[in-house]
Amino acid sequence: MTVLDDRIEMAESSDELTLDTMFGWLEKMPIPEGYKTEIVGGQICMSPQRRTHWQIIFDILDQLRSRYPRQRLMSDVRIDYPGRLNGFATDVTLIADDAHVDDKGRWHYKDVEFVAEVISKDTAANDYGPKKTAYALADVPVYLIVDAYSGKWHLHTQPKDGEYRGELSLDFGDAIDLTGTVVGLVLKTDEFPRD
């Protein structure tokens, strides 16, 4: 058991554990450069940013930039979501035009219009499971999962009562038609690399 495990155990037993406390610990840890760190359901998750992973993120951001100003787009920025201790650093996030940061300098999940997660082997279960549920509970209108291992993308829309009612899965090369959503454009996937 590590010192961090001891602190988490102590905090959980005294009901003092918060996302701010956990992220404070992470800021003091020697996390290797190039690792994405987030908290999913109270579990600290770290995954390396692979070249393929980053190329897909960049491609999505580049396509979104054709329509949206840079200030509305972000990657790996902490946003806290509904559920127990969910502080996500989403691969791609589109924020509403009228959104403002809170007094802590953070965006609110109610202002998120689009989320894209690019699958990493070690954290894929989070993207398909608890993160999908948290995004649906937060009423994020459009959630896209891009899986470079299978060469497929999975689009989730129409959140209601903690689940997405609209789901579509197709292959890399098939366009992602978001014209009927708040995003309002088509994302091309023919240049998405595979792992």
GROMACS .gro file of C-alpha atoms in nm:
model
  195
    1MET     CA    1   0.000   0.000   0.000
    2THR     CA    2   0.137   0.342  -0.096
    3VAL     CA    3   0.125   0.669   0.096
    4LEU     CA    4  -0.143   0.788  -0.149
    5ASP     CA    5  -0.351   0.476  -0.077
    6ASP     CA    6  -0.320   0.545   0.297
    7ARG     CA    7  -0.436   0.905   0.250
    8ILE     CA    8  -0.730   0.801   0.034
    9GLU     CA    9  -0.831   0.537   0.287
   10MET     CA   10  -0.809   0.789   0.574
   11ALA     CA   11  -1.007   1.050   0.380
   12GLU     CA   12  -1.277   0.800   0.283
   13SER     CA   13  -1.315   0.684   0.641
   14SER     CA   14  -1.358   1.042   0.763
   15ASP     CA   15  -1.591   1.145   0.476
   16GLU     CA   16  -1.351   1.425   0.378
   17LEU     CA   17  -1.253   1.296   0.036
   18THR     CA   18  -1.326   1.550  -0.238
   19LEU     CA   19  -1.215   1.593  -0.595
   20ASP     CA   20  -1.018   1.902  -0.493
   21THR     CA   21  -0.833   1.699  -0.230
   22MET     CA   22  -0.756   1.420  -0.475
   23PHE     CA   23  -0.641   1.657  -0.751
   24GLY     CA   24  -0.429   1.835  -0.491
   25TRP     CA   25  -0.251   1.505  -0.423
   26LEU     CA   26  -0.204   1.448  -0.795
   27GLU     CA   27  -0.044   1.790  -0.838
   28LYS     CA   28   0.221   1.689  -0.583
   29MET     CA   29   0.293   1.352  -0.745
   30PRO     CA   30   0.566   1.299  -1.005
   31ILE     CA   31   0.332   1.206  -1.292
   32PRO     CA   32   0.533   1.128  -1.606
   33GLU     CA   33   0.505   1.377  -1.889
   34GLY     CA   34   0.263   1.270  -2.158
   35TYR     CA   35   0.019   1.101  -1.922
   36LYS     CA   36  -0.344   1.202  -1.895
   37THR     CA   37  -0.472   1.191  -1.537
   38GLU     CA   38  -0.835   1.199  -1.426
   39ILE     CA   39  -1.061   1.069  -1.152
   40VAL     CA   40  -1.344   0.834  -1.242
   41GLY     CA   41  -1.575   0.726  -0.961
   42GLY     CA   42  -1.307   0.805  -0.703
   43GLN     CA   43  -1.041   0.604  -0.887
   44ILE     CA   44  -0.731   0.782  -1.013
   45CYS     CA   45  -0.671   0.686  -1.376
   46MET     CA   46  -0.354   0.759  -1.571
   47SER     CA   47  -0.299   0.671  -1.934
   48PRO     CA   48  -0.020   0.759  -2.176
   49GLN     CA   49  -0.096   0.982  -2.471
   50ARG     CA   50   0.005   0.767  -2.766
   51ARG     CA   51   0.082   0.914  -3.108
   52THR     CA   52  -0.231   0.757  -3.263
   53HIS     CA   53  -0.441   0.885  -2.973
   54TRP     CA   54  -0.316   1.241  -3.013
   55GLN     CA   55  -0.350   1.239  -3.395
   56ILE     CA   56  -0.720   1.154  -3.366
   57ILE     CA   57  -0.773   1.421  -3.098
   58PHE     CA   58  -0.596   1.677  -3.313
   59ASP     CA   59  -0.798   1.577  -3.620
   60ILE     CA   60  -1.128   1.622  -3.432
   61LEU     CA   61  -1.016   1.957  -3.287
   62ASP     CA   62  -0.898   2.071  -3.630
   63GLN     CA   63  -1.235   1.990  -3.787
   64LEU     CA   64  -1.425   2.161  -3.503
   65ARG     CA   65  -1.204   2.470  -3.547
   66SER     CA   66  -1.358   2.520  -3.892
   67ARG     CA   67  -1.678   2.621  -3.711
   68TYR     CA   68  -1.590   2.710  -3.352
   69PRO     CA   69  -1.348   2.959  -3.195
   70ARG     CA   70  -1.052   2.818  -3.003
   71GLN     CA   71  -1.195   2.949  -2.673
   72ARG     CA   72  -1.485   2.701  -2.693
   73LEU     CA   73  -1.262   2.397  -2.752
   74MET     CA   74  -1.041   2.221  -2.504
   75SER     CA   75  -0.855   1.900  -2.439
   76ASP     CA   76  -0.746   1.744  -2.107
   77VAL     CA   77  -0.907   2.018  -1.897
   78ARG     CA   78  -1.070   1.913  -1.570
   79ILE     CA   79  -1.448   1.929  -1.557
   80ASP     CA   80  -1.637   1.774  -1.266
   81TYR     CA   81  -1.936   1.559  -1.360
   82PRO     CA   82  -2.232   1.410  -1.170
   83GLY     CA   83  -2.176   1.095  -0.968
   84ARG     CA   84  -1.929   1.013  -0.693
   85LEU     CA   85  -1.591   1.182  -0.744
   86ASN     CA   86  -1.591   1.229  -1.122
   87GLY     CA   87  -1.327   1.478  -1.238
   88PHE     CA   88  -1.269   1.408  -1.606
   89ALA     CA   89  -1.001   1.544  -1.840
   90THR     CA   90  -1.187   1.476  -2.163
   91ASP     CA   91  -0.993   1.431  -2.488
   92VAL     CA   92  -1.210   1.687  -2.671
   93THR     CA   93  -1.472   1.918  -2.522
   94LEU     CA   94  -1.692   2.181  -2.685
   95ILE     CA   95  -1.827   2.441  -2.442
   96ALA     CA   96  -2.144   2.649  -2.501
   97ASP     CA   97  -2.096   2.996  -2.645
   98ASP     CA   98  -2.229   3.171  -2.333
   99ALA     CA   99  -2.035   2.957  -2.082
  100HIS     CA  100  -1.824   3.111  -1.807
  101VAL     CA  101  -1.578   2.961  -1.561
  102ASP     CA  102  -1.675   2.952  -1.194
  103ASP     CA  103  -1.495   3.120  -0.903
  104LYS     CA  104  -1.237   2.836  -0.909
  105GLY     CA  105  -1.164   2.892  -1.277
  106ARG     CA  106  -1.345   2.575  -1.389
  107TRP     CA  107  -1.607   2.510  -1.652
  108HIS     CA  108  -1.941   2.363  -1.542
  109TYR     CA  109  -2.063   2.038  -1.692
  110LYS     CA  110  -2.398   2.200  -1.779
  111ASP     CA  111  -2.212   2.408  -2.038
  112VAL     CA  112  -2.065   2.106  -2.223
  113GLU     CA  113  -2.220   2.051  -2.566
  114PHE     CA  114  -1.992   1.781  -2.708
  115VAL     CA  115  -1.742   1.532  -2.570
  116ALA     CA  116  -1.511   1.301  -2.763
  117GLU     CA  117  -1.305   1.030  -2.596
  118VAL     CA  118  -1.036   0.839  -2.783
  119ILE     CA  119  -0.997   0.492  -2.635
  120SER     CA  120  -0.684   0.388  -2.445
  121LYS     CA  121  -0.648   0.017  -2.371
  122ASP     CA  122  -0.610   0.058  -1.995
  123THR     CA  123  -0.902   0.299  -1.949
  124ALA     CA  124  -1.144   0.190  -2.226
  125ALA     CA  125  -1.390   0.045  -1.975
  126ASN     CA  126  -1.429   0.392  -1.822
  127ASP     CA  127  -1.518   0.553  -2.156
  128TYR     CA  128  -1.777   0.287  -2.241
  129GLY     CA  129  -1.912   0.262  -1.884
  130PRO     CA  130  -1.900   0.513  -1.598
  131LYS     CA  131  -1.797   0.812  -1.809
  132LYS     CA  132  -2.078   0.745  -2.058
  133THR     CA  133  -2.323   0.731  -1.767
  134ALA     CA  134  -2.185   1.052  -1.615
  135TYR     CA  135  -2.211   1.237  -1.948
  136ALA     CA  136  -2.571   1.117  -1.989
  137LEU     CA  137  -2.655   1.224  -1.631
  138ALA     CA  138  -2.502   1.563  -1.712
  139ASP     CA  139  -2.721   1.583  -2.025
  140VAL     CA  140  -2.419   1.626  -2.253
  141PRO     CA  141  -2.604   1.630  -2.589
  142VAL     CA  142  -2.335   1.453  -2.795
  143TYR     CA  143  -2.082   1.195  -2.675
  144LEU     CA  144  -1.844   1.039  -2.927
  145ILE     CA  145  -1.619   0.741  -2.855
  146VAL     CA  146  -1.340   0.678  -3.107
  147ASP     CA  147  -1.176   0.336  -3.088
  148ALA     CA  148  -0.852   0.310  -3.287
  149TYR     CA  149  -0.813  -0.056  -3.186
  150SER     CA  150  -1.138  -0.165  -3.355
  151GLY     CA  151  -1.140   0.110  -3.618
  152LYS     CA  152  -1.492   0.212  -3.513
  153TRP     CA  153  -1.661   0.518  -3.371
  154HIS     CA  154  -1.966   0.521  -3.145
  155LEU     CA  155  -2.199   0.820  -3.133
  156HIS     CA  156  -2.430   0.872  -2.835
  157THR     CA  157  -2.706   1.135  -2.843
  158GLN     CA  158  -3.041   1.217  -2.682
  159PRO     CA  159  -2.953   1.182  -2.313
  160LYS     CA  160  -3.249   1.111  -2.088
  161ASP     CA  161  -3.270   0.978  -1.732
  162GLY     CA  162  -2.899   0.893  -1.716
  163GLU     CA  163  -2.867   0.708  -2.045
  164TYR     CA  164  -2.828   0.788  -2.413
  165ARG     CA  165  -3.132   0.698  -2.624
  166GLY     CA  166  -2.964   0.756  -2.962
  167GLU     CA  167  -2.667   0.536  -3.051
  168LEU     CA  168  -2.487   0.475  -3.378
  169SER     CA  169  -2.166   0.281  -3.444
  170LEU     CA  170  -1.981   0.282  -3.776
  171ASP     CA  171  -1.630   0.229  -3.913
  172PHE     CA  172  -1.340   0.467  -3.967
  173GLY     CA  173  -1.397   0.611  -4.312
  174ASP     CA  174  -1.768   0.664  -4.244
  175ALA     CA  175  -1.850   1.029  -4.175
  176ILE     CA  176  -1.998   1.128  -3.839
  177ASP     CA  177  -2.304   1.336  -3.926
  178LEU     CA  178  -2.362   1.580  -3.641
  179THR     CA  179  -2.572   1.824  -3.844
  180GLY     CA  180  -2.887   1.726  -3.653
  181THR     CA  181  -2.720   1.799  -3.317
  182VAL     CA  182  -2.595   2.112  -3.138
  183VAL     CA  183  -2.255   2.052  -3.302
  184GLY     CA  184  -2.399   2.114  -3.649
  185LEU     CA  185  -2.129   1.970  -3.874
  186VAL     CA  186  -1.995   1.649  -4.028
  187LEU     CA  187  -1.671   1.500  -3.894
  188LYS     CA  188  -1.464   1.305  -4.144
  189THR     CA  189  -1.294   0.991  -4.012
  190ASP     CA  190  -1.110   0.867  -4.321
  191GLU     CA  191  -0.776   0.997  -4.188
  192PHE     CA  192  -0.817   0.856  -3.835
  193PRO     CA  193  -0.518   0.624  -3.777
  194ARG     CA  194  -0.560   0.277  -3.629
  195ASP     CA  195  -0.364   0.107  -3.352
   0.00000   0.00000   0.00000
